[in-house]
Amino acid sequence: MENLWNDKEAAQYPDDLDLRVYTSRLLGRDKSLVLHGGGNTSVKIRQKNLLGEEQDILYVKGSGWDLETIEEGGFAPVRMAHLLKLAELDTLPDPQMVNELLTHMTRASAPAPSVETILHATLPYKFVDHTHADAVVTITNTADGEARIREIYGNSVVVIPYVMPGFDLARLCAQKFAAESTADTVGMVLLNHGIFSFGDSAKLAYDRMIELVSKAEQYLAQQGAWEIPAAAAVPSAPALRGEIAALRREVSAAAGFPVIVSSHRDAKSLAFARRDDIATVSQQGPATPDHVIRTKRLPQLGRDVAGYVASYKSYFEAQAPHAKTPLTILDPAPRLILDPQLGLCSVGRSVKDAAIISEIYDHTIDIITRATTLGGFRALPAKDIFDVEYWDLEQAKLRKGGKAPAFAGEVALVTGAGSGIGKACVDSLLARGAAVIGLDIDPQITTLYSRPDFLGICCDITDETAIVAALEAGVSAFGGLDMLILNAGIFPGGCRIESLASSEWRKVMNVNLDANLVLMRECHPLLKAAPNSGRVVIIGSKNVPAPGPGAASYSAAKAGLNQLARVAALEWGGDGIRINSLHPNAVFDTAIWTEEVLASRAKHYGLTVEEYKTNNVLKVEVRSRDVAELAAEMCGPLFAKTTASQVPVDGGNERVI
Ligand code: ZN
């Protein structure tokens, strides 16, 4: 394990809290130490209050902050004197402990202090670092884990048996530390949980963490338990989009809301999912209680969602009666699925949630694989896991968790997504919480947005093979398709019929009509499998009801598409899929309308540019965003009972009216 401390960098952080930020970020950068909000750090600082009185303050990581990106404001300042008094209590229920922490901070706007705050306060060192290091967790999660830890560390660490995080753990650590620490003690190992290091400087505490974890890594290497096998060669995958979408539909039904399913079929995930002993090694339990909130107790093996739900319910029924307060079941859907073909599938209400789960499990694979080589991975008993999963503090967080966005867990595909109306549709759908697959012939689509819920694919929609490949990629990333926005089209220069070349006609038909047939045909099985029914929105044109001279191929293609949509509405209604069209006109904030083109068209009609842009009944300018917002609404509940509608977005056009 690499020590990332850099003297030059560190010199930029003059005081103790700055240095606390610096080494916290160093810890956060190594994902084998902490993942997504895991781990916590603190520093004890003596400072004067408003009245000039000296007091000791514990600055401890606040909840909602990630060590990798934490700032000074991410540390909650809590009065040490009160924390040390709390540590003397015999018992303190966790909700009450949280209240005590919140009411003894010196900054009202600070985040809630970590539930491990009292533990940090009781350790008599200025800097305290805590991680859930993979290597340490690997070793403690074996049958003789404790003995191995003592063999590796001797008396340089105090060993703490597993107790759920909260007041009881803080109290136990304080007692054990007082009784067992020696002059050589530099850390503390919490079995099935993680490791603490400490010191009087930020560097010392950090160096000790790296040294301690490196020792665990070296031990694993010496035992021949370090290498992780990867599937030798991943055969080129057959078409899996139908199977993934079917699985997502079932998982969504079990959860009670649409979910994202991301299928990871890299060599490592496939090798793990295809292990001969997968039914044993994957079904022991999570690597640390910290993971259970997100990943659930166990992954689902194979595609039997109903079987998983039944076993989750019986686990709940076996454990719930022992709880102090009556509990209701959380949604029983799996968060992780291991399948020999689909690899590692992570499930989340958002792409971000699913990505966090797959990253956690990527580390879990390392931990399980190494512990198995070491002699057998052993997780905590189901009861301990249940206590964390249904912890009153976590339950309170879940109850508080705000309303999900309109399209949470849903997936949309937009064609011509790189600019103009298509790009505006991407924005409107992302803003409503959908994951979006954007297709465009312009390669810049791949870098349009760098965010996990957008997948930009360079695709010529007149190429059927390219469309199929794009759907495979999109469904592998997000799990299926709920909304299809057919927007891509070309607008050729004006040309009267008598001089219209056949090649020009065919080209326009090919892009504006034929490609949409292929897209609709290929997307139909996916839309049919959408958990909340599929929706299609056609970006039509004013030219459908009111064609103009010189636009024969464009108008005929759009009229053909309009008729195709009407037939689809009839044919697909039985599958719950609704198809609605909107007919925009004179949308000028798109790539084809440069300043010069606008000026010359306006001049042609004897109008100013402003008059030309608002040349409609309402005298309003129609923008891409107006069209996109209507397209998004057509996918939402407002249009739940409408199909085959055609709505103009043109400011009112006398020829259409
Ligand atoms: Zn912890």
Short mmCIF file of C-alpha atoms and ligand atoms in Angstrom, two decimals, residues 39-40 116 130-132 165 193 196, ligand 1:
data_model
loop_
_atom_site.label_atom_id
_atom_site.label_comp_id
_atom_site.label_asym_id
_atom_site.label_seq_id
_atom_site.Cartn_x
_atom_site.Cartn_y
_atom_site.Cartn_z
CA GLY A 39 -14.36 5.59 7.44
CA ASN A 40 -13.91 8.69 9.56
CA GLU A 116 -18.30 6.96 15.98
CA HIS A 130 -10.43 5.08 10.99
CA THR A 131 -10.84 3.01 7.82
CA HIS A 132 -12.56 -0.20 6.73
CA PRO A 165 -21.23 0.90 15.74
CA HIS A 193 -15.37 -3.90 10.91
CA PHE A 196 -8.03 2.72 13.82
ZN ZN B 1 -16.37 2.16 10.96
#
